[in-house]
PDB file of C-alpha atoms in Angstrom:
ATOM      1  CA  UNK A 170      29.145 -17.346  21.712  1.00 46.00           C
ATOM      2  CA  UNK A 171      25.704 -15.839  22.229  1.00 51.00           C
ATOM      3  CA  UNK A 172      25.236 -11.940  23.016  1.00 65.00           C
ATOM      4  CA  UNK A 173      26.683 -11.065  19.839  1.00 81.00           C
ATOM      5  CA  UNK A 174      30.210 -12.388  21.234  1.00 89.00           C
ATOM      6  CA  UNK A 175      32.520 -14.427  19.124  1.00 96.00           C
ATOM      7  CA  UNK A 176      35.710 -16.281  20.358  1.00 97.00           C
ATOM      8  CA  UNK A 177      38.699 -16.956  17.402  1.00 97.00           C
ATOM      9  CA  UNK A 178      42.320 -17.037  17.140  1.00 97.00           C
ATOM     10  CA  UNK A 179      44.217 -13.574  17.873  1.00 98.00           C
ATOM     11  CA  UNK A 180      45.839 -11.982  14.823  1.00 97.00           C
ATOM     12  CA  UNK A 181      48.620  -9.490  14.293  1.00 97.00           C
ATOM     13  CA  UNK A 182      46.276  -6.755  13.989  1.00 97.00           C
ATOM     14  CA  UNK A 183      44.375  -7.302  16.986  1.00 98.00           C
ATOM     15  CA  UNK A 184      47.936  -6.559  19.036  1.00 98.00           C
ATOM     16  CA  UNK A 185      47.122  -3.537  19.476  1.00 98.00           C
ATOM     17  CA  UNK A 186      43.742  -3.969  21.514  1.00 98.00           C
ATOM     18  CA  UNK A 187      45.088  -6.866  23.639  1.00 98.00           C
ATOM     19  CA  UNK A 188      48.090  -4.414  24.794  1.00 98.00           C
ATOM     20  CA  UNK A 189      45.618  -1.464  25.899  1.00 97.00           C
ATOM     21  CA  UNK A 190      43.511  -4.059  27.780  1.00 98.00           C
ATOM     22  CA  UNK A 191      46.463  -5.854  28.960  1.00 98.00           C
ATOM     23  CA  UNK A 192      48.215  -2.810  30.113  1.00 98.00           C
ATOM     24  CA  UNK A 193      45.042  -0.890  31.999  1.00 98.00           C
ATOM     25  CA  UNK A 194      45.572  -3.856  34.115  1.00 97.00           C
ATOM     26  CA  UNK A 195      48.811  -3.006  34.502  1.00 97.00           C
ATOM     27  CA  UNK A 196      48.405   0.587  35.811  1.00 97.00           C
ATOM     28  CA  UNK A 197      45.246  -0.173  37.989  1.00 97.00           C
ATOM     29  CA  UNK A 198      45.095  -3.859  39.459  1.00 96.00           C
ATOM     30  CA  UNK A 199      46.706  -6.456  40.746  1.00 96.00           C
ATOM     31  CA  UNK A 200      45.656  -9.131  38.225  1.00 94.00           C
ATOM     32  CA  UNK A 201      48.831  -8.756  36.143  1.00 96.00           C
ATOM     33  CA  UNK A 202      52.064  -8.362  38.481  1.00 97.00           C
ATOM     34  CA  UNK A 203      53.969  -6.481  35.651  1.00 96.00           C
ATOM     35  CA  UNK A 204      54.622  -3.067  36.458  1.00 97.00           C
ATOM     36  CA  UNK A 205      55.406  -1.203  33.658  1.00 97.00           C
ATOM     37  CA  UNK A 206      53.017  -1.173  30.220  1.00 97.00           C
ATOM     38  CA  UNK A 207      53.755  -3.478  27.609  1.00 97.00           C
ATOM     39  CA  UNK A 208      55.359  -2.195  24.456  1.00 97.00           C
ATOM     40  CA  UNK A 209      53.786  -3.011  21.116  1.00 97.00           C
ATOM     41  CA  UNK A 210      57.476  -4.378  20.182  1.00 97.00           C
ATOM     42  CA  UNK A 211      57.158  -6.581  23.514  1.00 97.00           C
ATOM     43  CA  UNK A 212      53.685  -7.825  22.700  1.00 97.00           C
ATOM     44  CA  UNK A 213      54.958  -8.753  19.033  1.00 97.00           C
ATOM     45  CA  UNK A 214      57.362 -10.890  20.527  1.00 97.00           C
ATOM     46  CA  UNK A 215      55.092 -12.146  22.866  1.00 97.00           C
ATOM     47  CA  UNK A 216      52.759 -12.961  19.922  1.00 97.00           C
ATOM     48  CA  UNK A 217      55.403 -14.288  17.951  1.00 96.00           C
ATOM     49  CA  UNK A 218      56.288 -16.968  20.743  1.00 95.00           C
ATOM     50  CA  UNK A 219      53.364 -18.505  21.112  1.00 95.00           C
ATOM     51  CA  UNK A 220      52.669 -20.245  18.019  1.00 91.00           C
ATOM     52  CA  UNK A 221      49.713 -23.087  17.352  1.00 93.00           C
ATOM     53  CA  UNK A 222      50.992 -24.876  20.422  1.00 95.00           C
ATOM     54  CA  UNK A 223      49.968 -21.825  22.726  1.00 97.00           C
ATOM     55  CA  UNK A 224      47.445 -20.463  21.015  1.00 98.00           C
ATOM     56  CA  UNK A 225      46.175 -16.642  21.761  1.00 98.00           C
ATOM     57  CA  UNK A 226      42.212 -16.146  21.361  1.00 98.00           C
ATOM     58  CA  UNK A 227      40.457 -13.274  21.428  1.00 98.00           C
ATOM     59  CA  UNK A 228      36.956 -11.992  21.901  1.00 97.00           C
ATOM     60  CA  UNK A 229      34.858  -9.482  19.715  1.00 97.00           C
ATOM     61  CA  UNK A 230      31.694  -7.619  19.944  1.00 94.00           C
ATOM     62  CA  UNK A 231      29.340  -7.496  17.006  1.00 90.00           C
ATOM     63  CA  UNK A 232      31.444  -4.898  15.508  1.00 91.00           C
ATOM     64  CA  UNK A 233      34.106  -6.813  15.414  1.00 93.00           C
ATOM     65  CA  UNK A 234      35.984  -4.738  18.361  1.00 95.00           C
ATOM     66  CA  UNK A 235      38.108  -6.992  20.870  1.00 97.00           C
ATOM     67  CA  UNK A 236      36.175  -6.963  24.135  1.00 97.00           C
ATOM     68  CA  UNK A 237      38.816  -9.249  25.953  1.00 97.00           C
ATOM     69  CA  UNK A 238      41.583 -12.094  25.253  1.00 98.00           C
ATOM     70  CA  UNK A 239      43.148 -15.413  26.379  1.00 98.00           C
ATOM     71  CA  UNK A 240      45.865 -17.418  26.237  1.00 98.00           C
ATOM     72  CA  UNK A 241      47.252 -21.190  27.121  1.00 98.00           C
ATOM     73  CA  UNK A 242      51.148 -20.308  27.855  1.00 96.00           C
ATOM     74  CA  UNK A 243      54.317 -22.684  28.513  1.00 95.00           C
ATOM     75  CA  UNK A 244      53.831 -23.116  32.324  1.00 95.00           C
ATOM     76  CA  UNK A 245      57.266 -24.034  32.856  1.00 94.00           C
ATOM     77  CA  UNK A 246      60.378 -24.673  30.509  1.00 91.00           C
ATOM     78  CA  UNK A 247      61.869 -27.771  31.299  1.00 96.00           C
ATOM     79  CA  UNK A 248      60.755 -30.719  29.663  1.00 95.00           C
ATOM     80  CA  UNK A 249      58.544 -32.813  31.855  1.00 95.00           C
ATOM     81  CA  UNK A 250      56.612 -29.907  32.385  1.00 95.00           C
ATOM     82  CA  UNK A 251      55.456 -30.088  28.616  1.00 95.00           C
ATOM     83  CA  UNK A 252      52.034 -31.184  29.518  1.00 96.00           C
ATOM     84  CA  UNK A 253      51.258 -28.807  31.463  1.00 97.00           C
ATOM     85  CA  UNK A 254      49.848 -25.389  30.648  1.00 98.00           C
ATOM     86  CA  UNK A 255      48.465 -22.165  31.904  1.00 98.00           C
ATOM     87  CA  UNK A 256      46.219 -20.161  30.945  1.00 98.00           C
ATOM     88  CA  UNK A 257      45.565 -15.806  30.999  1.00 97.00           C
ATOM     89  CA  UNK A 258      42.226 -14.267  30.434  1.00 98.00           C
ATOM     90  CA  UNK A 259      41.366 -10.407  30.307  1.00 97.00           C
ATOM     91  CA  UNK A 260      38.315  -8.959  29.859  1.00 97.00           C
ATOM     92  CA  UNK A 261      37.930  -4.972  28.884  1.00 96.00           C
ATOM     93  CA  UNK A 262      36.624  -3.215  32.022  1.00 94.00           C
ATOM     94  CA  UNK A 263      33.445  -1.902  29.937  1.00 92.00           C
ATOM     95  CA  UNK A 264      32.508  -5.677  29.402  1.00 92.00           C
ATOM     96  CA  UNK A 265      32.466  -7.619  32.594  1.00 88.00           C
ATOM     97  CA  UNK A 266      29.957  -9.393  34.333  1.00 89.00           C
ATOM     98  CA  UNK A 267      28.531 -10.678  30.718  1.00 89.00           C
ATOM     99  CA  UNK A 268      30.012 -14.135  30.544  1.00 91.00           C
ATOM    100  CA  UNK A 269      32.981 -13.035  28.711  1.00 95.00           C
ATOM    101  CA  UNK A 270      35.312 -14.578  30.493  1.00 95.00           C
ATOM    102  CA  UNK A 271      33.815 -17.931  31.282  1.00 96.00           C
ATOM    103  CA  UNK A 272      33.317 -18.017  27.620  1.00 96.00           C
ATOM    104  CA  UNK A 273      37.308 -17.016  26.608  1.00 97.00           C
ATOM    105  CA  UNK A 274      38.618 -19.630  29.660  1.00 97.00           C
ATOM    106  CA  UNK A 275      36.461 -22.890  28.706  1.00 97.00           C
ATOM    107  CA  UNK A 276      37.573 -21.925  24.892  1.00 97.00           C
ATOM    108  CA  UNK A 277      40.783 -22.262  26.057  1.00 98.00           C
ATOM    109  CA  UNK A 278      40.467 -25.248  28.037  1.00 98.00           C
ATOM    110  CA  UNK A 279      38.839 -27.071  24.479  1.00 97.00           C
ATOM    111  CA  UNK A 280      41.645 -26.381  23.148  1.00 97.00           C
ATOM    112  CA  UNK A 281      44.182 -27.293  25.293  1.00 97.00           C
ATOM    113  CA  UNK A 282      42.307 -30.473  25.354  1.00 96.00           C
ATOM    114  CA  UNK A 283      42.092 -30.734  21.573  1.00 95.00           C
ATOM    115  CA  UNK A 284      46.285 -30.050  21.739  1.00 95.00           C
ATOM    116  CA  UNK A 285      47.011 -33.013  23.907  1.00 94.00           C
ATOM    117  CA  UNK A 286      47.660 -31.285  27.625  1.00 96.00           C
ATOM    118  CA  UNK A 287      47.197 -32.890  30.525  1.00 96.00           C
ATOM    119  CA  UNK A 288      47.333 -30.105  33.179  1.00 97.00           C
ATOM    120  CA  UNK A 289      46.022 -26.226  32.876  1.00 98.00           C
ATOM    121  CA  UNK A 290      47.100 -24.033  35.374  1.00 98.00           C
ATOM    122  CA  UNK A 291      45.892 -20.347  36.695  1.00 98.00           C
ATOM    123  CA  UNK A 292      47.908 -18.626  39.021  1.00 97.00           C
ATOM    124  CA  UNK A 293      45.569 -15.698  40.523  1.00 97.00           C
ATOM    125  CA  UNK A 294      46.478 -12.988  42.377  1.00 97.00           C
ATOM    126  CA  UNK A 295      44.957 -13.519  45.926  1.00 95.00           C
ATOM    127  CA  UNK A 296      42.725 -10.617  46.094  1.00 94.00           C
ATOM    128  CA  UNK A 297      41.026 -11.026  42.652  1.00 95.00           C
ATOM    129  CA  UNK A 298      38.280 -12.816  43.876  1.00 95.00           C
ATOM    130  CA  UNK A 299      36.011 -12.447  40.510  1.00 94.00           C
ATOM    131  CA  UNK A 300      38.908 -14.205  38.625  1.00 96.00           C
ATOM    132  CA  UNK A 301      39.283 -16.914  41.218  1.00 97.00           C
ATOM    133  CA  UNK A 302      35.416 -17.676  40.828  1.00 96.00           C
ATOM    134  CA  UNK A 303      35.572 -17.784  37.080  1.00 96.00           C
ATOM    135  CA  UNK A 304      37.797 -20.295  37.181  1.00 97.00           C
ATOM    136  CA  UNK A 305      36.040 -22.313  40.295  1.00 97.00           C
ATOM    137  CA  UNK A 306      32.880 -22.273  37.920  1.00 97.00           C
ATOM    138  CA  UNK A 307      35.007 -23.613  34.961  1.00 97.00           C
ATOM    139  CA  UNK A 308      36.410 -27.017  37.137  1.00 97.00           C
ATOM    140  CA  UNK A 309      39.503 -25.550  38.314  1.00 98.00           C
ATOM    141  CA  UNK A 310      40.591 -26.680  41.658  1.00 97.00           C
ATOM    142  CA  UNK A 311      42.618 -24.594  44.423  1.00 97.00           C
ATOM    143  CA  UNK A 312      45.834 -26.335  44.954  1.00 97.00           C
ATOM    144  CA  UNK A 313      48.640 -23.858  46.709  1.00 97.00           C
ATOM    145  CA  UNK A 314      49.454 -20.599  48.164  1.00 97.00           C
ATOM    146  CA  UNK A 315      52.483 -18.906  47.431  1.00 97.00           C
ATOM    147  CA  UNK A 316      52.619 -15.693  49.801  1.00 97.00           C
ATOM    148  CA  UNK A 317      54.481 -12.432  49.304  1.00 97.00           C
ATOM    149  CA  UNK A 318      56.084 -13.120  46.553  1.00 97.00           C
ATOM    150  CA  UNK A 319      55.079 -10.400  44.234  1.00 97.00           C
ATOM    151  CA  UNK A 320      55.293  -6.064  45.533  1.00 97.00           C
ATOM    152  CA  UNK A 321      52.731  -3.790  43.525  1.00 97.00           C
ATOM    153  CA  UNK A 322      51.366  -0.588  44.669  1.00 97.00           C
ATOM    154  CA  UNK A 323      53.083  -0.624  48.095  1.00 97.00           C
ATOM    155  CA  UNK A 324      51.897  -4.256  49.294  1.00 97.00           C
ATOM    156  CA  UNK A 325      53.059  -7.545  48.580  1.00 98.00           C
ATOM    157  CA  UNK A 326      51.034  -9.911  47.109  1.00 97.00           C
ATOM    158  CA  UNK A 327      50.082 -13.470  47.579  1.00 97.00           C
ATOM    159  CA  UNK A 328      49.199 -16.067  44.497  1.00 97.00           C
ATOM    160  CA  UNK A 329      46.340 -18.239  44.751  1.00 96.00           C
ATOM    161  CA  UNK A 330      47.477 -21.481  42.099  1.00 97.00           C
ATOM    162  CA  UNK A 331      44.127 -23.401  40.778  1.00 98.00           C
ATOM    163  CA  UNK A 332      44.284 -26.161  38.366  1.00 98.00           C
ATOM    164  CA  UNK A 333      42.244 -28.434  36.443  1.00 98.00           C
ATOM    165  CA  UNK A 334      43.143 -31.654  35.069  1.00 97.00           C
ATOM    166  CA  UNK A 335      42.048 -31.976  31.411  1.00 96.00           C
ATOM    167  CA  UNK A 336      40.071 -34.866  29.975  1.00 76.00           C
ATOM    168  CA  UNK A 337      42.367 -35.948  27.017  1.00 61.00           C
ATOM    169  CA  UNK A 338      42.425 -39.532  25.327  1.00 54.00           C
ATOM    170  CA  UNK A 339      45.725 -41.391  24.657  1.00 54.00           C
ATOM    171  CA  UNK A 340      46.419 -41.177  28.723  1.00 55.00           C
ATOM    172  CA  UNK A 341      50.602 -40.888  28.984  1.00 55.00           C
ATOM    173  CA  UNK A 342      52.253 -38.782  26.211  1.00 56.00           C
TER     174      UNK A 342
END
């Protein structure tokens, strides 16, 4: 990644720095429709479920700090949804605007590819318009509206779903 940037897989010890960036999102937008801040017992176990098949990425500067994170998540349990993913990117507020995202959300979509999906999935809140232009620019398609169905900060929210169909040979699992 250029700018000093450099995208890899998330370790235990960089739980700590995708919980404070995860959870300023939790206290001051509506990007994240958890409430409350994550624990660092909740985002072990979070960690811990995700595995090689859902793999968690993150970011770092030049000195090696995490600047943001990623993540290609179950999309739904039952079975035929399998090949289907979808995917979370956040970006430290000190580092937008630099092509930090784009960067984190096309890693992720190479390696959803490279795992055999067939289907990535974002589901946005409505009013996060930067987020629903990243993933516009990165060939995700708008596809549904769910309205009112999350409450944060005194207003209900509405969920903008975009997906993009990935490229993957072998067609049918």
């Amino acid at each position: 990644m250029s700018d000093g940037y450099r995208i890899r897989l998330a370790t235990v010890d960089d739980l700590p720095a995708i919980n404070d960036i995860y959870n300023h999102y939790v206290m001051h937008s509506t990007c994240t429709y958890q409430t409350e801040p994550e624990s660092a017992d909740e985002r072990a176990a979070w960690f811990a479920g995700h595995g090689e098949a859902f793999p968690v990425t993150v970011a770092t500067d030049g000195g090696g700090q995490v600047v943001a994170w990623g993540s290609i998540s179950r999309f739904r349990p039952r079975a035929a949804y399998g090949w289907t993913v979808e995917d979370t990117v956040y970006v430290h507020p000190e580092h937008h605007r630099r092509g930090i995202g784009r960067a984190v959300v096309l890693d992720l979509i190479e390696r959803a590819k490279a795992l055999g999906y067939h289907s990535m999935i974002a589901g946005i809140d409505a009013e996060q318009a930067a987020s629903v232009a990243l993933h516009a620019a990165c060939g995700f398609q708008h596809v549904a509206d769910l309205r009112e169905v999350g409450f944060k900060f005194g207003r209900w929210l509405h969920v903008y779903y975009m997906q993009l169909m990935l490229e993957v040979s072998g067609g049918s699992p």
